[in-house]
Every structure is written in C-alpha cells, then in structure tokens.
Coordinates of C-alpha atoms in Angstrom, one line a residue:
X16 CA 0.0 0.0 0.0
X17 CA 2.8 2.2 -0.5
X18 CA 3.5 3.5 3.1
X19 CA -0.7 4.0 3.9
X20 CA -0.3 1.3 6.9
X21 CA 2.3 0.8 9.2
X22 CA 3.1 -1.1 12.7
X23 CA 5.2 0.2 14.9
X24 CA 7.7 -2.6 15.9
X25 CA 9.7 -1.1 18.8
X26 CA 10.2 2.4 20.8
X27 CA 13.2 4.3 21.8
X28 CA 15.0 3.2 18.9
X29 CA 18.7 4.3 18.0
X30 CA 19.7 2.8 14.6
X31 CA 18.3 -1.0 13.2
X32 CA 20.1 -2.8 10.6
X33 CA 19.0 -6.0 9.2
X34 CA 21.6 -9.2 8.5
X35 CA 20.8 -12.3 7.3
X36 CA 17.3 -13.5 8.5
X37 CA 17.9 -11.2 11.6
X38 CA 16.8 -7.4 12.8
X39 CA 18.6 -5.7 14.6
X40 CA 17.7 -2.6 16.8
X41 CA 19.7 -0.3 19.0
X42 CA 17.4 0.5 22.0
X43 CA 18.2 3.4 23.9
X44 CA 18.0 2.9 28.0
X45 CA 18.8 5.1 30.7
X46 CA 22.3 3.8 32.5
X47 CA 20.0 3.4 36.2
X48 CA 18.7 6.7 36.8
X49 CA 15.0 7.4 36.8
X50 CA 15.0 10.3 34.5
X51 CA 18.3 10.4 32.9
X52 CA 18.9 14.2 32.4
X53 CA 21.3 13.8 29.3
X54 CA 22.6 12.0 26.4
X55 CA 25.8 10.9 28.7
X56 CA 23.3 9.3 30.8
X57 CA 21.8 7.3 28.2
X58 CA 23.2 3.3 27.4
X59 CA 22.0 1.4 24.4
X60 CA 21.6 -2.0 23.8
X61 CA 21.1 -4.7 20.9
X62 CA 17.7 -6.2 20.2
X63 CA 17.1 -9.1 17.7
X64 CA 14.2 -9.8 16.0
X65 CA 14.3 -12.8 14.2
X66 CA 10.6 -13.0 13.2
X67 CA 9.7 -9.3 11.6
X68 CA 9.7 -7.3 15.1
X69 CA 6.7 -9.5 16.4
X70 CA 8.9 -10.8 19.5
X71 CA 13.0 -9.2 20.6
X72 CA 15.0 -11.1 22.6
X73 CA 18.0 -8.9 24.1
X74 CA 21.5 -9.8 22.6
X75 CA 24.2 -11.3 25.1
X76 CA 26.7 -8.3 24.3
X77 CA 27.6 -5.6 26.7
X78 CA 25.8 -1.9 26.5
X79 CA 27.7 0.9 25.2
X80 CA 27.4 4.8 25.9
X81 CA 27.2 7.6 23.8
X82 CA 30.5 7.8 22.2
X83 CA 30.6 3.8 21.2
X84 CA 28.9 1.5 18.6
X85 CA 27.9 -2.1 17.3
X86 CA 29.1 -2.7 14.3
X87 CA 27.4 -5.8 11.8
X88 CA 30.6 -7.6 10.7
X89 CA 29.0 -10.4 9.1
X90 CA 25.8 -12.3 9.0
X91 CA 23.9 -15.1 7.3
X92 CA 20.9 -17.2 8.5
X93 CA 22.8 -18.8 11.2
X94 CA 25.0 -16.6 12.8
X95 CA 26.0 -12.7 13.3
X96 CA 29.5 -11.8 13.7
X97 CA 29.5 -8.5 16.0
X98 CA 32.3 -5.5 17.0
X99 CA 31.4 -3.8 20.2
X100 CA 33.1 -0.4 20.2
X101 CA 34.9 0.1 24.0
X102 CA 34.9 3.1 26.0
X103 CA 37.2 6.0 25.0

C-alpha cells in the first residue's frame, strides 16, 4: 500500500540494521537513573528480532554509551559476527 499502513515494531530506537534472517535494533536505556537528564546518561543495547519485530529477545553483548557502537561484521541465516566499540 505504499506506506498508507504501518506497525510500529519497537520504541526508543537508535539505529536498526537487518543481517541475514535477523533485525537488529539499537534501543536506547537510561544507565540506572530514573530520568536520565542527558545523552551521557543514556546506554544502548542490541535487540534481535528474528521473526519481523513480532517478538525481541536482548543480545548477550555488553551496553555501550554515547560515544561507542555495534558494528554488523558479518551475518547469514545462522549466525552474526559482531564488533562492540569500548569506552574511550
């Protein structure tokens, strides 16, 4: 339908990429604090989606900050090879 309809698939998103059969998202968190007041308070996390963005399941990597990044190396059906970016 050329855009008429969509479904919102998940909230609070930073980037997505898709590799292989998998989605990826970036959700953004806040690093403990109740109301994180600024960007340097904010973590982000992978999400995959394996089945369009009906169900996520949180990836077994560590969050990064504001300055850092995932990186998709490599993926097929099977597997995703990952960089997490470290601090600094």
């Amino acid at each position: 339908d050329l855009g008429v309809t969509f479904k919102t698939v998940a909230e609070r998103i930073y980037s997505f990429g898709i590799g292989g059969r998998f989605l990826f998202a970036s959700v953004m968190a806040g690093s403990g604090n109740v109301m994180p007041s600024a960007s340097e308070d904010m973590i982000r996390a992978i999400h995959v989606s394996v089945d369009k963005g009906e169900t996520w399941n949180m990836a077994q990597l560590p969050p990064v900050g504001h300055e850092q990044f995932y990186s998709i190396l490599a993926a097929n059906d099977e597997m995703v090879f990952m960089h997490v970016d470290e601090p600094g």
